XYZ file of C-alpha atoms in Angstrom:
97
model
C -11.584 19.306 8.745
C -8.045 17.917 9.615
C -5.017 19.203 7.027
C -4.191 16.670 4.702
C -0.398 15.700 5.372
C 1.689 12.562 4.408
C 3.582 10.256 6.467
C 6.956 9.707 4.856
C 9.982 7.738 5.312
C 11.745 9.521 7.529
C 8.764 9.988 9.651
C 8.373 6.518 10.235
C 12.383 6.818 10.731
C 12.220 9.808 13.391
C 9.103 7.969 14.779
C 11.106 4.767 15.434
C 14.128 7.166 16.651
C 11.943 8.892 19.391
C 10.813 5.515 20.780
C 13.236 2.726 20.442
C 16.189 5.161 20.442
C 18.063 3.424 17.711
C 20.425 5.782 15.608
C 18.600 8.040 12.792
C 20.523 5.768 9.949
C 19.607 2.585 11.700
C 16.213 3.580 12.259
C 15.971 4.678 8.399
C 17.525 1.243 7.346
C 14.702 -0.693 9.738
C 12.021 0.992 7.297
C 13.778 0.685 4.237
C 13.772 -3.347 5.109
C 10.381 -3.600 5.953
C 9.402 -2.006 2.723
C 11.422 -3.687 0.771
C 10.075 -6.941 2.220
C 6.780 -6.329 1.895
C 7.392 -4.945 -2.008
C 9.351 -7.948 -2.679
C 6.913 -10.003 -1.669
C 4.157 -8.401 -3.714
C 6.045 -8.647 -6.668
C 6.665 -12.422 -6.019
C 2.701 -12.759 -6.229
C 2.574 -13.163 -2.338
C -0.244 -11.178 -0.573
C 1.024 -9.497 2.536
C -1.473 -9.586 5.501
C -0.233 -6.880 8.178
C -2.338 -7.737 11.372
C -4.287 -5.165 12.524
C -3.781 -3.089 9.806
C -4.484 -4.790 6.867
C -4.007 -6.628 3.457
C -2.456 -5.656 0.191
C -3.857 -8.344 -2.014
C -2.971 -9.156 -5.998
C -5.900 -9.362 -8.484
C -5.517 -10.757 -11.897
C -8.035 -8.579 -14.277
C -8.451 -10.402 -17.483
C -8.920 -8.827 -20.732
C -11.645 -7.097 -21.521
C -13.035 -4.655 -23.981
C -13.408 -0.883 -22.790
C -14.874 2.458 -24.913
C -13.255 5.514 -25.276
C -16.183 7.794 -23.329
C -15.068 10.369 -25.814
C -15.587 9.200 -29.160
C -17.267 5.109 -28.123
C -14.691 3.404 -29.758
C -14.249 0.305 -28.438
C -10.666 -0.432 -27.307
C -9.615 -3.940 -25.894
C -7.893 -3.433 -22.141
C -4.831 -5.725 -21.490
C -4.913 -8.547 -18.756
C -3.081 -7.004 -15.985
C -2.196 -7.784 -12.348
C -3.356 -4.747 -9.983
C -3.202 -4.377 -6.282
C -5.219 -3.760 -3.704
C -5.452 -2.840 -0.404
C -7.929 -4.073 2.472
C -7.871 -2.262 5.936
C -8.411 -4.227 9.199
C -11.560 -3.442 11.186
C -9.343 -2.367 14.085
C -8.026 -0.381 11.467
C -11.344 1.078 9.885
C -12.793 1.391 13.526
C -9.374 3.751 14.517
C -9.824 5.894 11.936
C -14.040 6.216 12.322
C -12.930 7.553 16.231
């Protein structure tokens, strides 16, 4: 089994340092824009479809009543708005290999 590690920031930074050879800070600033695009948009109520990678997507959840698995109280659960995210088959198939 692989070692779980995250992808950060400034690995996407480095990454885009090592093969476009744009400066560290301007390669840091490229990511910071695309994420802040993409979060912007999600919190406009825009979905944000990434070809072949895939799709965050907003759900509405309306109210609904919940229990406490505890005690069984029942508890009434606020109408929220979550998100989701949908990989791409090319994406789904990349990881399978």
């Amino acid at each position: 089994m692989r070692s779980m590690s995250t992808l950060t920031r400034a690995d996407l930074a480095e990454a885009i340092n090592r093969k476009l050879g744009l400066s560290r800070a301007d390669s840091l600033n490229m990511v910071e824009s695309i994420l802040d695009l993409v979060s912007d948009s999600l919190a406009e109520g825009e979905n944000v479809k990434i070809s072949g990678f895939g799709t965050f997507l907003l759900r509405d959840k309306s109210e609904r009543v919940g229990r406490n698995p505890k005690t069984g109280v029942e508890v009434p659960i606020t109408p929220r708005r979550v998100l989701t995210f949908r990989a791409s088959q090319m994406l789904k198939d990349r990881v399978a290999n």
